[in-house]
């Protein structure tokens, strides 16, 4: 059960219905229905330009859908501002971390907390930095961190508000196999008391950690199910996975 969930029977944690997003003449999302259940790690995959990041932008409130409804714990959050959506329990990481470079590592986490619920809590910030193995870096500038540490800082900021739903956008891109393994373990731990929705191009990694996989292609959802099922779906194989699909089944 999520930390502050008030789910009643039949409610999804996140329930997106008929999501459409147009950019001028381009349809980035075309009538997408998807949901996230409580406590679930759900992977979102699809070829470049399929609409994955646009979906995260819509769910987190960074952009508004052209049509469709987003419900979180049963409440319609479609037209809420981003900070209010964050306050309600949805937080995200970015493909490219964007720390406040003039602030220290600790201050970045404290600012993240304020964005989420208006309150800074140093003890809680230290707990997060401890979990992310960044406590020893608390006074450093984000610019002095390694790439892996910057990703950990972005994750620290994202979880600093104790979200019930964490959106992770290609957090493992550019990492070596050992670093990827490390992040997979971290995501597993983060998923112990919250739901995680994760975009990842590393097929083996996402098949390993996800309870369920949603596949987008050209803005449309073409599959939604357990990893082994999705890996064997003809449309998915044709669109995305290619001949290696059986390797992940
Ligand atoms: N702000 C925008 N203005 C115009 N077009 C956009 C905008 N954001 C996204 N798009 C277009 O929408 C489509 C979906 O993009 P999106 O970034 O969501 O795909 P993606 O699946 O995340 O791709 P990738 O795996 O390459 O990150 C693409 O054709 C992209 O060019």
Short mmCIF file of N, CA and C in Angstrom, two decimals, residues 94-219:
data_model
loop_
_atom_site.label_atom_id
_atom_site.label_comp_id
_atom_site.label_asym_id
_atom_site.label_seq_id
_atom_site.Cartn_x
_atom_site.Cartn_y
_atom_site.Cartn_z
N UNK A 94 14.43 13.28 -14.68
CA UNK A 94 14.55 13.76 -16.05
C UNK A 94 15.63 12.99 -16.80
N UNK A 95 15.47 12.92 -18.14
CA UNK A 95 16.50 12.26 -18.97
C UNK A 95 17.85 12.91 -18.71
N UNK A 96 17.85 14.24 -18.68
CA UNK A 96 19.07 14.98 -18.36
C UNK A 96 18.84 15.71 -17.04
N UNK A 97 19.58 15.31 -15.98
CA UNK A 97 19.38 15.97 -14.68
C UNK A 97 19.57 17.48 -14.78
N UNK A 98 18.74 18.22 -14.06
CA UNK A 98 18.83 19.68 -14.09
C UNK A 98 18.92 20.23 -12.65
N UNK A 99 20.05 19.98 -11.98
CA UNK A 99 20.17 20.49 -10.60
C UNK A 99 20.32 22.01 -10.58
N UNK A 100 20.04 22.61 -9.44
CA UNK A 100 20.36 24.03 -9.25
C UNK A 100 21.86 24.09 -8.97
N UNK A 101 22.60 24.60 -9.94
CA UNK A 101 24.06 24.49 -9.85
C UNK A 101 24.66 25.40 -8.79
N UNK A 102 23.94 26.46 -8.42
CA UNK A 102 24.50 27.37 -7.41
C UNK A 102 24.23 26.88 -6.00
N UNK A 103 23.44 25.81 -5.87
CA UNK A 103 23.13 25.27 -4.54
C UNK A 103 23.94 23.99 -4.30
N UNK A 104 24.11 23.65 -3.03
CA UNK A 104 24.82 22.41 -2.70
C UNK A 104 23.91 21.20 -2.97
N UNK A 105 24.49 20.02 -2.86
CA UNK A 105 23.73 18.78 -3.02
C UNK A 105 22.57 18.74 -2.02
N UNK A 106 22.89 19.00 -0.74
CA UNK A 106 21.84 18.98 0.29
C UNK A 106 20.75 20.01 -0.01
N UNK A 107 21.17 21.22 -0.39
CA UNK A 107 20.18 22.28 -0.66
C UNK A 107 19.28 21.91 -1.84
N UNK A 108 19.83 21.20 -2.82
CA UNK A 108 19.00 20.76 -3.95
C UNK A 108 17.88 19.84 -3.47
N UNK A 109 18.21 18.95 -2.54
CA UNK A 109 17.18 18.03 -2.02
C UNK A 109 16.14 18.81 -1.20
N UNK A 110 16.63 19.79 -0.42
CA UNK A 110 15.70 20.59 0.40
C UNK A 110 14.74 21.39 -0.49
N UNK A 111 15.26 21.93 -1.60
CA UNK A 111 14.41 22.67 -2.54
C UNK A 111 13.38 21.73 -3.16
N UNK A 112 13.83 20.50 -3.47
CA UNK A 112 12.91 19.50 -4.01
C UNK A 112 11.76 19.24 -3.06
N UNK A 113 12.08 19.16 -1.77
CA UNK A 113 11.02 18.93 -0.77
C UNK A 113 10.02 20.07 -0.77
N UNK A 114 10.54 21.30 -0.84
CA UNK A 114 9.64 22.46 -0.79
C UNK A 114 8.70 22.47 -1.99
N UNK A 115 9.24 22.04 -3.15
CA UNK A 115 8.41 22.00 -4.36
C UNK A 115 7.27 21.01 -4.17
N UNK A 116 7.59 19.91 -3.47
CA UNK A 116 6.57 18.88 -3.32
C UNK A 116 5.51 19.20 -2.30
N UNK A 117 5.93 19.57 -1.11
CA UNK A 117 4.91 19.76 -0.07
C UNK A 117 5.09 21.03 0.74
N UNK A 118 5.99 21.90 0.27
CA UNK A 118 6.13 23.21 0.90
C UNK A 118 6.98 23.21 2.15
N UNK A 119 7.48 22.04 2.57
CA UNK A 119 8.26 21.99 3.80
C UNK A 119 9.62 21.36 3.57
N UNK A 120 10.64 21.93 4.18
CA UNK A 120 11.97 21.32 4.14
C UNK A 120 12.20 20.55 5.43
N UNK A 121 12.74 19.36 5.31
CA UNK A 121 13.01 18.55 6.48
C UNK A 121 14.41 17.97 6.33
N UNK A 122 15.35 18.54 7.10
CA UNK A 122 16.75 18.18 6.93
C UNK A 122 16.99 16.69 7.24
N UNK A 123 16.33 16.19 8.30
CA UNK A 123 16.53 14.79 8.66
C UNK A 123 16.12 13.86 7.52
N UNK A 124 14.97 14.19 6.94
CA UNK A 124 14.46 13.38 5.82
C UNK A 124 15.42 13.50 4.61
N UNK A 125 15.94 14.72 4.39
CA UNK A 125 16.88 14.93 3.28
C UNK A 125 18.13 14.07 3.48
N UNK A 126 18.60 14.00 4.73
CA UNK A 126 19.78 13.16 5.01
C UNK A 126 19.48 11.69 4.76
N UNK A 127 18.28 11.28 5.12
CA UNK A 127 17.89 9.87 4.88
C UNK A 127 17.96 9.55 3.39
N UNK A 128 17.45 10.50 2.58
CA UNK A 128 17.44 10.29 1.12
C UNK A 128 18.87 10.24 0.60
N UNK A 129 19.71 11.17 1.06
CA UNK A 129 21.11 11.20 0.60
C UNK A 129 21.85 9.93 1.02
N UNK A 130 21.51 9.43 2.20
CA UNK A 130 22.11 8.18 2.68
C UNK A 130 21.73 7.04 1.74
N UNK A 131 20.45 6.95 1.43
CA UNK A 131 19.95 5.90 0.54
C UNK A 131 20.64 5.98 -0.82
N UNK A 132 20.89 7.19 -1.28
CA UNK A 132 21.49 7.39 -2.60
C UNK A 132 23.01 7.41 -2.57
N UNK A 133 23.57 7.12 -1.39
CA UNK A 133 25.02 7.11 -1.23
C UNK A 133 25.64 8.46 -1.61
N UNK A 134 24.97 9.53 -1.19
CA UNK A 134 25.45 10.89 -1.50
C UNK A 134 25.68 11.72 -0.25
N UNK A 135 25.55 11.09 0.92
CA UNK A 135 25.67 11.86 2.16
C UNK A 135 27.03 12.56 2.24
N UNK A 136 28.07 11.85 1.78
CA UNK A 136 29.42 12.43 1.87
C UNK A 136 29.60 13.59 0.87
N UNK A 137 28.63 13.78 -0.01
CA UNK A 137 28.71 14.84 -1.02
C UNK A 137 27.79 16.01 -0.68
N UNK A 138 27.19 16.01 0.52
CA UNK A 138 26.13 16.97 0.83
C UNK A 138 26.51 18.43 0.60
N UNK A 139 27.78 18.78 0.87
CA UNK A 139 28.18 20.20 0.77
C UNK A 139 28.72 20.55 -0.61
N UNK A 140 28.86 19.54 -1.47
CA UNK A 140 29.47 19.79 -2.79
C UNK A 140 28.49 20.45 -3.75
N UNK A 141 29.08 21.03 -4.79
CA UNK A 141 28.25 21.61 -5.85
C UNK A 141 27.88 20.49 -6.83
N UNK A 142 26.65 20.50 -7.37
CA UNK A 142 26.24 19.45 -8.32
C UNK A 142 27.20 19.35 -9.50
N UNK A 143 27.80 20.47 -9.88
CA UNK A 143 28.73 20.46 -11.01
C UNK A 143 29.98 19.63 -10.75
N UNK A 144 30.29 19.37 -9.47
CA UNK A 144 31.48 18.57 -9.15
C UNK A 144 31.18 17.07 -9.07
N UNK A 145 29.91 16.70 -9.23
CA UNK A 145 29.55 15.29 -9.12
C UNK A 145 29.84 14.56 -10.43
N UNK A 146 30.07 13.25 -10.33
CA UNK A 146 30.19 12.43 -11.54
C UNK A 146 28.79 12.30 -12.17
N UNK A 147 28.74 11.78 -13.39
CA UNK A 147 27.45 11.60 -14.07
C UNK A 147 26.52 10.70 -13.23
N UNK A 148 27.08 9.62 -12.71
CA UNK A 148 26.27 8.69 -11.91
C UNK A 148 25.74 9.40 -10.66
N UNK A 149 26.61 10.19 -10.02
CA UNK A 149 26.17 10.91 -8.82
C UNK A 149 25.11 11.96 -9.18
N UNK A 150 25.24 12.59 -10.35
CA UNK A 150 24.22 13.57 -10.76
C UNK A 150 22.88 12.90 -10.96
N UNK A 151 22.90 11.68 -11.51
CA UNK A 151 21.64 10.94 -11.68
C UNK A 151 21.06 10.57 -10.32
N UNK A 152 21.97 10.22 -9.38
CA UNK A 152 21.51 9.90 -8.03
C UNK A 152 20.93 11.14 -7.34
N UNK A 153 21.53 12.29 -7.63
CA UNK A 153 21.00 13.53 -7.04
C UNK A 153 19.62 13.84 -7.60
N UNK A 154 19.46 13.64 -8.91
CA UNK A 154 18.14 13.89 -9.51
C UNK A 154 17.10 12.95 -8.91
N UNK A 155 17.52 11.70 -8.70
CA UNK A 155 16.63 10.73 -8.06
C UNK A 155 16.33 11.15 -6.61
N UNK A 156 17.35 11.67 -5.93
CA UNK A 156 17.16 12.14 -4.55
C UNK A 156 16.11 13.24 -4.52
N UNK A 157 16.24 14.18 -5.46
CA UNK A 157 15.27 15.28 -5.54
C UNK A 157 13.87 14.72 -5.79
N UNK A 158 13.80 13.75 -6.73
CA UNK A 158 12.49 13.20 -7.10
C UNK A 158 11.83 12.46 -5.94
N UNK A 159 12.62 11.74 -5.12
CA UNK A 159 12.00 10.98 -4.03
C UNK A 159 11.92 11.78 -2.73
N UNK A 160 12.49 13.00 -2.75
CA UNK A 160 12.53 13.79 -1.51
C UNK A 160 11.12 14.16 -1.03
N UNK A 161 10.15 14.10 -1.92
CA UNK A 161 8.77 14.45 -1.52
C UNK A 161 7.99 13.20 -1.11
N UNK A 162 8.70 12.05 -1.00
CA UNK A 162 8.04 10.78 -0.66
C UNK A 162 6.84 10.51 -1.56
N UNK A 163 7.06 10.50 -2.88
CA UNK A 163 5.94 10.30 -3.82
C UNK A 163 5.38 8.88 -3.75
N UNK A 164 4.10 8.75 -4.08
CA UNK A 164 3.49 7.42 -4.20
C UNK A 164 3.75 6.84 -5.58
N UNK A 165 3.96 7.74 -6.55
CA UNK A 165 4.26 7.31 -7.92
C UNK A 165 5.49 8.06 -8.41
N UNK A 166 6.49 7.28 -8.79
CA UNK A 166 7.76 7.85 -9.26
C UNK A 166 7.90 7.56 -10.76
N UNK A 167 8.11 8.61 -11.55
CA UNK A 167 8.29 8.45 -12.99
C UNK A 167 9.78 8.59 -13.29
N UNK A 168 10.38 7.54 -13.84
CA UNK A 168 11.83 7.55 -14.11
C UNK A 168 12.06 7.53 -15.62
N UNK A 169 12.63 8.61 -16.15
CA UNK A 169 12.81 8.73 -17.60
C UNK A 169 14.26 8.42 -17.98
N UNK A 170 14.47 7.22 -18.48
CA UNK A 170 15.79 6.78 -18.96
C UNK A 170 16.92 7.08 -17.99
N UNK A 171 16.68 6.69 -16.75
CA UNK A 171 17.65 7.02 -15.71
C UNK A 171 18.96 6.24 -15.87
N UNK A 172 18.91 5.14 -16.62
CA UNK A 172 20.12 4.33 -16.74
C UNK A 172 20.88 4.57 -18.04
N UNK A 173 20.39 5.54 -18.85
CA UNK A 173 21.08 5.81 -20.12
C UNK A 173 22.50 6.28 -19.85
N UNK A 174 23.45 5.72 -20.59
CA UNK A 174 24.85 6.16 -20.48
C UNK A 174 25.62 5.51 -19.35
N UNK A 175 24.98 4.59 -18.61
CA UNK A 175 25.70 3.93 -17.52
C UNK A 175 26.34 2.63 -18.01
N UNK A 176 27.45 2.25 -17.37
CA UNK A 176 28.06 0.97 -17.73
C UNK A 176 27.28 -0.16 -17.05
N UNK A 177 27.55 -1.43 -17.42
CA UNK A 177 26.75 -2.54 -16.87
C UNK A 177 26.72 -2.59 -15.33
N UNK A 178 27.87 -2.31 -14.70
CA UNK A 178 27.90 -2.36 -13.22
C UNK A 178 27.03 -1.24 -12.63
N UNK A 179 27.13 -0.05 -13.22
CA UNK A 179 26.32 1.08 -12.73
C UNK A 179 24.84 0.81 -12.98
N UNK A 180 24.54 0.19 -14.13
CA UNK A 180 23.14 -0.13 -14.45
C UNK A 180 22.59 -1.10 -13.41
N UNK A 181 23.38 -2.13 -13.08
CA UNK A 181 22.97 -3.13 -12.08
C UNK A 181 22.66 -2.43 -10.75
N UNK A 182 23.54 -1.49 -10.43
CA UNK A 182 23.39 -0.73 -9.20
C UNK A 182 22.07 0.05 -9.18
N UNK A 183 21.75 0.68 -10.31
CA UNK A 183 20.51 1.46 -10.39
C UNK A 183 19.29 0.54 -10.39
N UNK A 184 19.43 -0.64 -10.99
CA UNK A 184 18.31 -1.59 -10.99
C UNK A 184 17.99 -1.99 -9.55
N UNK A 185 19.05 -2.25 -8.77
CA UNK A 185 18.83 -2.60 -7.36
C UNK A 185 18.15 -1.46 -6.62
N UNK A 186 18.60 -0.24 -6.95
CA UNK A 186 18.04 0.95 -6.31
C UNK A 186 16.54 1.08 -6.64
N UNK A 187 16.21 0.89 -7.92
CA UNK A 187 14.81 1.01 -8.34
C UNK A 187 13.97 -0.06 -7.65
N UNK A 188 14.55 -1.25 -7.54
CA UNK A 188 13.86 -2.33 -6.84
C UNK A 188 13.53 -1.91 -5.41
N UNK A 189 14.52 -1.31 -4.76
CA UNK A 189 14.30 -0.86 -3.37
C UNK A 189 13.26 0.26 -3.31
N UNK A 190 13.36 1.21 -4.28
CA UNK A 190 12.41 2.32 -4.30
C UNK A 190 10.99 1.81 -4.52
N UNK A 191 10.89 0.69 -5.28
CA UNK A 191 9.57 0.13 -5.59
C UNK A 191 8.95 -0.62 -4.43
N UNK A 192 9.69 -0.77 -3.33
CA UNK A 192 9.16 -1.51 -2.20
C UNK A 192 8.00 -0.80 -1.53
N UNK A 193 8.02 0.54 -1.56
CA UNK A 193 6.91 1.24 -0.90
C UNK A 193 6.28 2.32 -1.78
N UNK A 194 6.43 2.14 -3.08
CA UNK A 194 5.74 3.07 -3.99
C UNK A 194 5.61 2.42 -5.36
N UNK A 195 4.83 3.03 -6.23
CA UNK A 195 4.73 2.56 -7.60
C UNK A 195 5.78 3.29 -8.44
N UNK A 196 6.35 2.56 -9.41
CA UNK A 196 7.38 3.16 -10.26
C UNK A 196 6.98 2.93 -11.72
N UNK A 197 7.01 4.00 -12.50
CA UNK A 197 6.73 3.94 -13.94
C UNK A 197 8.03 4.34 -14.61
N UNK A 198 8.61 3.44 -15.39
CA UNK A 198 9.98 3.67 -15.84
C UNK A 198 10.14 3.52 -17.36
N UNK A 199 10.74 4.55 -17.97
CA UNK A 199 11.10 4.49 -19.40
C UNK A 199 12.55 4.03 -19.46
N UNK A 200 12.81 3.02 -20.28
CA UNK A 200 14.17 2.54 -20.37
C UNK A 200 14.40 1.86 -21.73
N UNK A 201 15.50 2.20 -22.37
CA UNK A 201 15.79 1.58 -23.67
C UNK A 201 16.50 0.24 -23.53
N UNK A 202 17.15 0.01 -22.39
CA UNK A 202 17.85 -1.26 -22.18
C UNK A 202 16.79 -2.34 -21.93
N UNK A 203 16.53 -3.12 -22.97
CA UNK A 203 15.42 -4.08 -22.93
C UNK A 203 15.58 -5.12 -21.84
N UNK A 204 16.80 -5.62 -21.68
CA UNK A 204 17.00 -6.65 -20.66
C UNK A 204 16.71 -6.06 -19.28
N UNK A 205 17.21 -4.83 -19.05
CA UNK A 205 17.01 -4.18 -17.75
C UNK A 205 15.53 -4.00 -17.46
N UNK A 206 14.78 -3.51 -18.43
CA UNK A 206 13.37 -3.20 -18.14
C UNK A 206 12.54 -4.47 -18.00
N UNK A 207 12.90 -5.50 -18.78
CA UNK A 207 12.18 -6.78 -18.64
C UNK A 207 12.45 -7.38 -17.25
N UNK A 208 13.66 -7.19 -16.76
CA UNK A 208 14.04 -7.75 -15.45
C UNK A 208 13.28 -7.09 -14.30
N UNK A 209 13.13 -5.78 -14.35
CA UNK A 209 12.61 -5.11 -13.15
C UNK A 209 11.10 -4.87 -13.16
N UNK A 210 10.47 -4.96 -14.35
CA UNK A 210 9.06 -4.55 -14.44
C UNK A 210 8.09 -5.70 -14.11
N UNK A 211 7.01 -5.35 -13.41
CA UNK A 211 5.91 -6.30 -13.21
C UNK A 211 5.06 -6.36 -14.48
N UNK A 212 5.03 -5.22 -15.19
CA UNK A 212 4.19 -5.11 -16.39
C UNK A 212 4.87 -4.13 -17.33
N UNK A 213 4.64 -4.33 -18.63
CA UNK A 213 5.25 -3.46 -19.65
C UNK A 213 4.15 -2.88 -20.54
N UNK A 214 4.23 -1.58 -20.78
CA UNK A 214 3.34 -0.92 -21.74
C UNK A 214 4.20 -0.51 -22.94
N UNK A 215 3.70 -0.78 -24.14
CA UNK A 215 4.47 -0.46 -25.35
C UNK A 215 3.73 0.58 -26.18
N UNK A 216 4.44 1.65 -26.51
CA UNK A 216 3.89 2.67 -27.41
C UNK A 216 4.60 2.57 -28.75
N UNK A 217 3.85 2.85 -29.80
CA UNK A 217 4.46 2.98 -31.13
C UNK A 217 3.70 4.08 -31.87
N UNK A 218 4.42 5.08 -32.35
CA UNK A 218 3.81 6.21 -33.07
C UNK A 218 2.61 6.77 -32.31
N UNK A 219 2.74 6.91 -31.00
CA UNK A 219 1.70 7.53 -30.19
C UNK A 219 0.56 6.62 -29.79
#
